[in-house]
C-alpha cells in the first residue's frame, strides 16, 4: 500500500517525465494556437482571405455564434430578450448592444486545455474524453459570462461597466482549468508516465 503513493510521487517528480510533458504541452499549445490564428487570418476578408476556409473550416465563427446564441437563451430565462444585430453583436430589446470580438471566444484557454489533455500519457480515449469535457466547461462558462453581460446591460448595473469582464472571465476560466487538472490527475494517477494507448 505504501509503495503506490511513492510510485505516483516518483512519476510526478521524475525529471524525464516532467520535461517530456512540458515539451509536449508547449508543442500542442503552439500547434493549436497557430491553427486558430491561421483560421482567423483566412476567414477575415482582406489579406489572405480564403472563401473555402470561411465556408467549410470556419469553426471559430461557429464557436462564437454558439456562445452568443446560448447566452441569449440563458439571458432570456432572466427576462432579457435579445437578437442578432450582426454575426458578432447581440442587441437587447431595450437598445443596448453586446459585441463579441475574436479574443472573447476563449480560443487561448481552449488551446491550453486541449494541449494539457493531449500532452499527458494517459490512454487516448481518456485524453479525448477529458479534452472534450474541459472544452465544454470553458465554452459554458463563457456563455454564462455573456449572458450575465446582457443582464447587466439591460439593467444598467452601475459598477459593471468599469469591471474588466475579460480579465474576470480569464481568472474564472483558469481557476476552472486548475480544478479540472486536479481532478484529472487524481483520477489518472496510475497512468502517469506510461505510454499512451487506446
GROMACS .gro file of N, CA and C in nm, residues 70-194:
model
  375
   70UNK      N    1  -2.638   3.072  -2.720
   70UNK     CA    2  -2.665   3.011  -2.589
   70UNK      C    3  -2.678   3.118  -2.482
   71UNK      N    4  -2.592   3.220  -2.486
   71UNK     CA    5  -2.600   3.329  -2.389
   71UNK      C    6  -2.732   3.404  -2.402
   72UNK      N    7  -2.776   3.425  -2.525
   72UNK     CA    8  -2.904   3.492  -2.548
   72UNK      C    9  -3.018   3.410  -2.489
   73UNK      N   10  -3.012   3.278  -2.506
   73UNK     CA   11  -3.115   3.189  -2.449
   73UNK      C   12  -3.113   3.196  -2.296
   74UNK      N   13  -2.994   3.189  -2.236
   74UNK     CA   14  -2.983   3.194  -2.090
   74UNK      C   15  -3.034   3.328  -2.037
   75UNK      N   16  -2.996   3.438  -2.104
   75UNK     CA   17  -3.041   3.571  -2.061
   75UNK      C   18  -3.192   3.584  -2.072
   76UNK      N   19  -3.249   3.519  -2.173
   76UNK     CA   20  -3.394   3.524  -2.191
   76UNK      C   21  -3.466   3.458  -2.073
   77UNK      N   22  -3.403   3.357  -2.011
   77UNK     CA   23  -3.460   3.293  -1.892
   77UNK      C   24  -3.471   3.392  -1.777
   78UNK      N   25  -3.390   3.498  -1.780
   78UNK     CA   26  -3.392   3.602  -1.677
   78UNK      C   27  -3.462   3.729  -1.726
   79UNK      N   28  -3.540   3.715  -1.832
   79UNK     CA   29  -3.620   3.827  -1.880
   79UNK      C   30  -3.550   3.924  -1.972
   80UNK      N   31  -3.434   3.887  -2.025
   80UNK     CA   32  -3.360   3.976  -2.115
   80UNK      C   33  -3.372   3.922  -2.257
   81UNK      N   34  -3.448   3.991  -2.339
   81UNK     CA   35  -3.465   3.948  -2.478
   81UNK      C   36  -3.362   4.018  -2.565
   82UNK      N   37  -3.301   3.939  -2.654
   82UNK     CA   38  -3.201   3.996  -2.745
   82UNK      C   39  -3.210   3.926  -2.879
   83UNK      N   40  -3.154   3.989  -2.980
   83UNK     CA   41  -3.149   3.930  -3.114
   83UNK      C   42  -3.016   3.968  -3.178
   84UNK      N   43  -2.981   3.898  -3.286
   84UNK     CA   44  -2.855   3.926  -3.354
   84UNK      C   45  -2.867   4.054  -3.435
   85UNK      N   46  -2.777   4.147  -3.408
   85UNK     CA   47  -2.765   4.269  -3.487
   85UNK      C   48  -2.680   4.240  -3.610
   86UNK      N   49  -2.572   4.164  -3.589
   86UNK     CA   50  -2.489   4.109  -3.696
   86UNK      C   51  -2.424   3.982  -3.640
   87UNK      N   52  -2.327   3.925  -3.711
   87UNK     CA   53  -2.268   3.797  -3.669
   87UNK      C   54  -2.191   3.803  -3.538
   88UNK      N   55  -2.157   3.922  -3.493
   88UNK     CA   56  -2.077   3.936  -3.371
   88UNK      C   57  -2.145   4.018  -3.263
   89UNK      N   58  -2.266   4.065  -3.288
   89UNK     CA   59  -2.331   4.158  -3.195
   89UNK      C   60  -2.472   4.113  -3.161
   90UNK      N   61  -2.501   4.113  -3.031
   90UNK     CA   62  -2.637   4.091  -2.983
   90UNK      C   63  -2.696   4.226  -2.943
   91UNK      N   64  -2.819   4.251  -2.986
   91UNK     CA   65  -2.886   4.375  -2.947
   91UNK      C   66  -3.000   4.339  -2.853
   92UNK      N   67  -3.003   4.408  -2.740
   92UNK     CA   68  -3.108   4.387  -2.641
   92UNK      C   69  -3.230   4.465  -2.685
   93UNK      N   70  -3.348   4.414  -2.653
   93UNK     CA   71  -3.473   4.478  -2.694
   93UNK      C   72  -3.481   4.623  -2.648
   94UNK      N   73  -3.417   4.657  -2.536
   94UNK     CA   74  -3.421   4.795  -2.486
   94UNK      C   75  -3.319   4.885  -2.554
   95UNK      N   76  -3.236   4.830  -2.644
   95UNK     CA   77  -3.145   4.912  -2.723
   95UNK      C   78  -2.998   4.890  -2.701
   96UNK      N   79  -2.956   4.834  -2.589
   96UNK     CA   80  -2.814   4.812  -2.565
   96UNK      C   81  -2.758   4.702  -2.655
   97UNK      N   82  -2.627   4.707  -2.681
   97UNK     CA   83  -2.564   4.608  -2.768
   97UNK      C   84  -2.444   4.545  -2.699
   98UNK      N   85  -2.418   4.420  -2.735
   98UNK     CA   86  -2.301   4.348  -2.686
   98UNK      C   87  -2.226   4.293  -2.807
   99UNK      N   88  -2.101   4.338  -2.823
   99UNK     CA   89  -2.017   4.293  -2.934
   99UNK      C   90  -1.917   4.191  -2.883
  100UNK      N   91  -1.902   4.080  -2.956
  100UNK     CA   92  -1.805   3.977  -2.918
  100UNK      C   93  -1.694   3.973  -3.021
  101UNK      N   94  -1.572   4.008  -2.978
  101UNK     CA   95  -1.455   4.004  -3.065
  101UNK      C   96  -1.396   3.863  -3.064
  102UNK      N   97  -1.300   3.838  -3.154
  102UNK     CA   98  -1.237   3.706  -3.161
  102UNK      C   99  -1.170   3.671  -3.028
  103UNK      N  100  -1.109   3.770  -2.964
  103UNK     CA  101  -1.037   3.745  -2.839
  103UNK      C  102  -1.130   3.701  -2.726
  104UNK      N  103  -1.260   3.726  -2.740
  104UNK     CA  104  -1.356   3.692  -2.634
  104UNK      C  105  -1.409   3.549  -2.645
  105UNK      N  106  -1.374   3.480  -2.751
  105UNK     CA  107  -1.428   3.345  -2.773
  105UNK      C  108  -1.367   3.244  -2.676
  106UNK      N  109  -1.245   3.268  -2.632
  106UNK     CA  110  -1.179   3.176  -2.539
  106UNK      C  111  -1.088   3.076  -2.607
  107UNK      N  112  -1.043   3.108  -2.727
  107UNK     CA  113  -0.958   3.015  -2.802
  107UNK      C  114  -0.826   2.986  -2.732
  108UNK      N  115  -0.767   3.087  -2.667
  108UNK     CA  116  -0.640   3.066  -2.598
  108UNK      C  117  -0.659   2.968  -2.482
  109UNK      N  118  -0.766   2.988  -2.405
  109UNK     CA  119  -0.795   2.898  -2.293
  109UNK      C  120  -0.822   2.757  -2.343
  110UNK      N  121  -0.899   2.746  -2.449
  110UNK     CA  122  -0.931   2.615  -2.504
  110UNK      C  123  -0.806   2.547  -2.559
  111UNK      N  124  -0.719   2.626  -2.621
  111UNK     CA  125  -0.593   2.571  -2.673
  111UNK      C  126  -0.507   2.517  -2.559
  112UNK      N  127  -0.501   2.591  -2.449
  112UNK     CA  128  -0.422   2.545  -2.335
  112UNK      C  129  -0.478   2.416  -2.278
  113UNK      N  130  -0.611   2.412  -2.259
  113UNK     CA  131  -0.671   2.291  -2.203
  113UNK      C  132  -0.650   2.171  -2.296
  114UNK      N  133  -0.673   2.189  -2.425
  114UNK     CA  134  -0.654   2.078  -2.520
  114UNK      C  135  -0.509   2.032  -2.520
  115UNK      N  136  -0.415   2.127  -2.514
  115UNK     CA  137  -0.273   2.092  -2.510
  115UNK      C  138  -0.242   2.013  -2.384
  116UNK      N  139  -0.297   2.054  -2.272
  116UNK     CA  140  -0.276   1.982  -2.146
  116UNK      C  141  -0.330   1.840  -2.156
  117UNK      N  142  -0.451   1.825  -2.207
  117UNK     CA  143  -0.512   1.692  -2.215
  117UNK      C  144  -0.433   1.599  -2.306
  118UNK      N  145  -0.383   1.651  -2.418
  118UNK     CA  146  -0.310   1.566  -2.513
  118UNK      C  147  -0.163   1.547  -2.477
  119UNK      N  148  -0.108   1.631  -2.391
  119UNK     CA  149   0.034   1.621  -2.356
  119UNK      C  150   0.062   1.508  -2.259
  120UNK      N  151  -0.037   1.466  -2.185
  120UNK     CA  152  -0.015   1.362  -2.084
  120UNK      C  153  -0.007   1.225  -2.149
  121UNK      N  154   0.028   1.125  -2.070
  121UNK     CA  155   0.049   0.990  -2.124
  121UNK      C  156  -0.066   0.896  -2.095
  122UNK      N  157  -0.181   0.948  -2.059
  122UNK     CA  158  -0.297   0.862  -2.037
  122UNK      C  159  -0.344   0.806  -2.171
  123UNK      N  160  -0.425   0.699  -2.169
  123UNK     CA  161  -0.475   0.643  -2.295
  123UNK      C  162  -0.553   0.746  -2.376
  124UNK      N  163  -0.554   0.729  -2.509
  124UNK     CA  164  -0.616   0.826  -2.599
  124UNK      C  165  -0.764   0.846  -2.573
  125UNK      N  166  -0.834   0.740  -2.537
  125UNK     CA  167  -0.978   0.757  -2.508
  125UNK      C  168  -0.998   0.853  -2.391
  126UNK      N  169  -0.917   0.837  -2.288
  126UNK     CA  170  -0.928   0.928  -2.173
  126UNK      C  171  -0.890   1.070  -2.214
  127UNK      N  172  -0.788   1.083  -2.296
  127UNK     CA  173  -0.747   1.217  -2.341
  127UNK      C  174  -0.861   1.288  -2.413
  128UNK      N  175  -0.924   1.217  -2.504
  128UNK     CA  176  -1.033   1.276  -2.582
  128UNK      C  177  -1.151   1.310  -2.491
  129UNK      N  178  -1.185   1.218  -2.400
  129UNK     CA  179  -1.294   1.240  -2.305
  129UNK      C  180  -1.268   1.365  -2.221
  130UNK      N  181  -1.148   1.375  -2.163
  130UNK     CA  182  -1.114   1.490  -2.079
  130UNK      C  183  -1.103   1.617  -2.161
  131UNK      N  184  -1.049   1.608  -2.281
  131UNK     CA  185  -1.035   1.726  -2.366
  131UNK      C  186  -1.173   1.783  -2.400
  132UNK      N  187  -1.263   1.699  -2.447
  132UNK     CA  188  -1.397   1.746  -2.485
  132UNK      C  189  -1.475   1.797  -2.364
  133UNK      N  190  -1.465   1.727  -2.251
  133UNK     CA  191  -1.533   1.771  -2.130
  133UNK      C  192  -1.484   1.907  -2.084
  134UNK      N  193  -1.352   1.927  -2.085
  134UNK     CA  194  -1.295   2.055  -2.045
  134UNK      C  195  -1.331   2.167  -2.141
  135UNK      N  196  -1.328   2.138  -2.271
  135UNK     CA  197  -1.365   2.239  -2.371
  135UNK      C  198  -1.510   2.282  -2.352
  136UNK      N  199  -1.597   2.184  -2.323
  136UNK     CA  200  -1.737   2.217  -2.299
  136UNK      C  201  -1.751   2.307  -2.176
  137UNK      N  202  -1.679   2.276  -2.068
  137UNK     CA  203  -1.686   2.357  -1.946
  137UNK      C  204  -1.641   2.500  -1.972
  138UNK      N  205  -1.532   2.517  -2.046
  138UNK     CA  206  -1.482   2.651  -2.078
  138UNK      C  207  -1.583   2.726  -2.164
  139UNK      N  208  -1.638   2.656  -2.264
  139UNK     CA  209  -1.740   2.716  -2.351
  139UNK      C  210  -1.861   2.760  -2.269
  140UNK      N  211  -1.904   2.674  -2.176
  140UNK     CA  212  -2.026   2.702  -2.100
  140UNK      C  213  -2.007   2.822  -2.007
  141UNK      N  214  -1.892   2.832  -1.939
  141UNK     CA  215  -1.875   2.949  -1.851
  141UNK      C  216  -1.862   3.077  -1.933
  142UNK      N  217  -1.816   3.065  -2.057
  142UNK     CA  218  -1.814   3.181  -2.146
  142UNK      C  219  -1.957   3.222  -2.181
  143UNK      N  220  -2.043   3.124  -2.206
  143UNK     CA  221  -2.184   3.153  -2.232
  143UNK      C  222  -2.248   3.222  -2.112
  144UNK      N  223  -2.216   3.174  -1.991
  144UNK     CA  224  -2.270   3.236  -1.870
  144UNK      C  225  -2.220   3.380  -1.856
  145UNK      N  226  -2.094   3.402  -1.889
  145UNK     CA  227  -2.039   3.538  -1.881
  145UNK      C  228  -2.113   3.632  -1.974
  146UNK      N  229  -2.134   3.590  -2.099
  146UNK     CA  230  -2.202   3.676  -2.196
  146UNK      C  231  -2.347   3.698  -2.154
  147UNK      N  232  -2.412   3.595  -2.100
  147UNK     CA  233  -2.550   3.611  -2.052
  147UNK      C  234  -2.555   3.712  -1.937
  148UNK      N  235  -2.458   3.705  -1.847
  148UNK     CA  236  -2.451   3.800  -1.736
  148UNK      C  237  -2.429   3.942  -1.787
  149UNK      N  238  -2.347   3.956  -1.890
  149UNK     CA  239  -2.326   4.089  -1.950
  149UNK      C  240  -2.455   4.143  -2.010
  150UNK      N  241  -2.533   4.057  -2.075
  150UNK     CA  242  -2.661   4.101  -2.130
  150UNK      C  243  -2.755   4.149  -2.020
  151UNK      N  244  -2.760   4.073  -1.910
  151UNK     CA  245  -2.844   4.113  -1.797
  151UNK      C  246  -2.795   4.246  -1.740
  152UNK      N  247  -2.663   4.263  -1.728
  152UNK     CA  248  -2.606   4.387  -1.675
  152UNK      C  249  -2.636   4.506  -1.765
  153UNK      N  250  -2.626   4.486  -1.896
  153UNK     CA  251  -2.654   4.595  -1.991
  153UNK      C  252  -2.800   4.637  -1.981
  154UNK      N  253  -2.890   4.538  -1.977
  154UNK     CA  254  -3.033   4.570  -1.972
  154UNK      C  255  -3.068   4.643  -1.843
  155UNK      N  256  -3.012   4.597  -1.731
  155UNK     CA  257  -3.046   4.656  -1.601
  155UNK      C  258  -2.959   4.775  -1.564
  156UNK      N  259  -2.866   4.811  -1.654
  156UNK     CA  260  -2.778   4.927  -1.634
  156UNK      C  261  -2.710   4.923  -1.497
  157UNK      N  262  -2.646   4.810  -1.468
  157UNK     CA  263  -2.573   4.797  -1.341
  157UNK      C  264  -2.460   4.899  -1.341
  158UNK      N  265  -2.450   4.984  -1.240
  158UNK     CA  266  -2.354   5.096  -1.244
  158UNK      C  267  -2.207   5.054  -1.242
  159UNK      N  268  -2.168   4.959  -1.161
  159UNK     CA  269  -2.026   4.923  -1.149
  159UNK      C  270  -1.982   4.821  -1.253
  160UNK      N  271  -2.075   4.766  -1.326
  160UNK     CA  272  -2.041   4.659  -1.420
  160UNK      C  273  -1.964   4.710  -1.540
  161UNK      N  274  -1.985   4.836  -1.578
  161UNK     CA  275  -1.915   4.890  -1.696
  161UNK      C  276  -1.767   4.913  -1.668
  162UNK      N  277  -1.729   4.934  -1.542
  162UNK     CA  278  -1.588   4.955  -1.510
  162UNK      C  279  -1.514   4.825  -1.482
  163UNK      N  280  -1.587   4.716  -1.464
  163UNK     CA  281  -1.527   4.586  -1.437
  163UNK      C  282  -1.470   4.527  -1.567
  164UNK      N  283  -1.350   4.476  -1.562
  164UNK     CA  284  -1.292   4.412  -1.680
  164UNK      C  285  -1.344   4.268  -1.688
  165UNK      N  286  -1.454   4.250  -1.760
  165UNK     CA  287  -1.515   4.118  -1.766
  165UNK      C  288  -1.426   4.019  -1.839
  166UNK      N  289  -1.340   4.067  -1.928
  166UNK     CA  290  -1.247   3.978  -1.998
  166UNK      C  291  -1.146   3.919  -1.899
  167UNK      N  292  -1.088   4.004  -1.815
  167UNK     CA  293  -0.993   3.956  -1.714
  167UNK      C  294  -1.062   3.867  -1.611
  168UNK      N  295  -1.183   3.907  -1.570
  168UNK     CA  296  -1.258   3.828  -1.473
  168UNK      C  297  -1.288   3.690  -1.530
  169UNK      N  298  -1.326   3.685  -1.658
  169UNK     CA  299  -1.352   3.556  -1.721
  169UNK      C  300  -1.225   3.472  -1.726
  170UNK      N  301  -1.112   3.534  -1.762
  170UNK     CA  302  -0.986   3.460  -1.768
  170UNK      C  303  -0.949   3.401  -1.632
  171UNK      N  304  -0.967   3.479  -1.526
  171UNK     CA  305  -0.937   3.429  -1.391
  171UNK      C  306  -1.028   3.312  -1.357
  172UNK      N  307  -1.158   3.327  -1.384
  172UNK     CA  308  -1.253   3.218  -1.356
  172UNK      C  309  -1.221   3.095  -1.440
  173UNK      N  310  -1.188   3.116  -1.567
  173UNK     CA  311  -1.160   3.003  -1.656
  173UNK      C  312  -1.032   2.930  -1.616
  174UNK      N  313  -0.927   3.006  -1.582
  174UNK     CA  314  -0.804   2.940  -1.538
  174UNK      C  315  -0.823   2.872  -1.403
  175UNK      N  316  -0.908   2.928  -1.317
  175UNK     CA  317  -0.943   2.859  -1.192
  175UNK      C  318  -1.011   2.727  -1.222
  176UNK      N  319  -1.104   2.729  -1.319
  176UNK     CA  320  -1.172   2.606  -1.360
  176UNK      C  321  -1.072   2.507  -1.419
  177UNK      N  322  -0.979   2.555  -1.500
  177UNK     CA  323  -0.878   2.468  -1.560
  177UNK      C  324  -0.791   2.404  -1.451
  178UNK      N  325  -0.750   2.482  -1.351
  178UNK     CA  326  -0.671   2.425  -1.241
  178UNK      C  327  -0.751   2.318  -1.166
  179UNK      N  328  -0.880   2.344  -1.144
  179UNK     CA  329  -0.965   2.244  -1.080
  179UNK      C  330  -0.975   2.118  -1.165
  180UNK      N  331  -0.994   2.136  -1.297
  180UNK     CA  332  -1.003   2.020  -1.386
  180UNK      C  333  -0.871   1.944  -1.390
  181UNK      N  334  -0.757   2.015  -1.384
  181UNK     CA  335  -0.627   1.949  -1.381
  181UNK      C  336  -0.613   1.864  -1.255
  182UNK      N  337  -0.656   1.919  -1.143
  182UNK     CA  338  -0.650   1.846  -1.017
  182UNK      C  339  -0.734   1.718  -1.025
  183UNK      N  340  -0.857   1.731  -1.074
  183UNK     CA  341  -0.945   1.615  -1.087
  183UNK      C  342  -0.886   1.516  -1.187
  184UNK      N  343  -0.832   1.567  -1.297
  184UNK     CA  344  -0.771   1.483  -1.400
  184UNK      C  345  -0.660   1.397  -1.341
  185UNK      N  346  -0.570   1.461  -1.268
  185UNK     CA  347  -0.457   1.387  -1.211
  185UNK      C  348  -0.499   1.295  -1.097
  186UNK      N  349  -0.598   1.334  -1.020
  186UNK     CA  350  -0.641   1.246  -0.912
  186UNK      C  351  -0.712   1.122  -0.966
  187UNK      N  352  -0.772   1.132  -1.084
  187UNK     CA  353  -0.839   1.016  -1.144
  187UNK      C  354  -0.747   0.932  -1.233
  188UNK      N  355  -0.636   0.989  -1.276
  188UNK     CA  356  -0.549   0.920  -1.371
  188UNK      C  357  -0.409   0.896  -1.317
  189UNK      N  358  -0.393   0.888  -1.185
  189UNK     CA  359  -0.261   0.871  -1.124
  189UNK      C  360  -0.187   0.749  -1.178
  190UNK      N  361  -0.259   0.640  -1.194
  190UNK     CA  362  -0.192   0.515  -1.234
  190UNK      C  363  -0.136   0.522  -1.376
  191UNK      N  364  -0.189   0.611  -1.461
  191UNK     CA  365  -0.142   0.619  -1.599
  191UNK      C  366  -0.030   0.720  -1.619
  192UNK      N  367   0.009   0.794  -1.515
  192UNK     CA  368   0.113   0.895  -1.530
  192UNK      C  369   0.244   0.832  -1.573
  193UNK      N  370   0.303   0.888  -1.675
  193UNK     CA  371   0.434   0.843  -1.720
  193UNK      C  372   0.434   0.717  -1.803
  194UNK      N  373   0.317   0.658  -1.827
  194UNK     CA  374   0.313   0.538  -1.910
  194UNK      C  375   0.285   0.577  -2.053
   0.00000   0.00000   0.00000
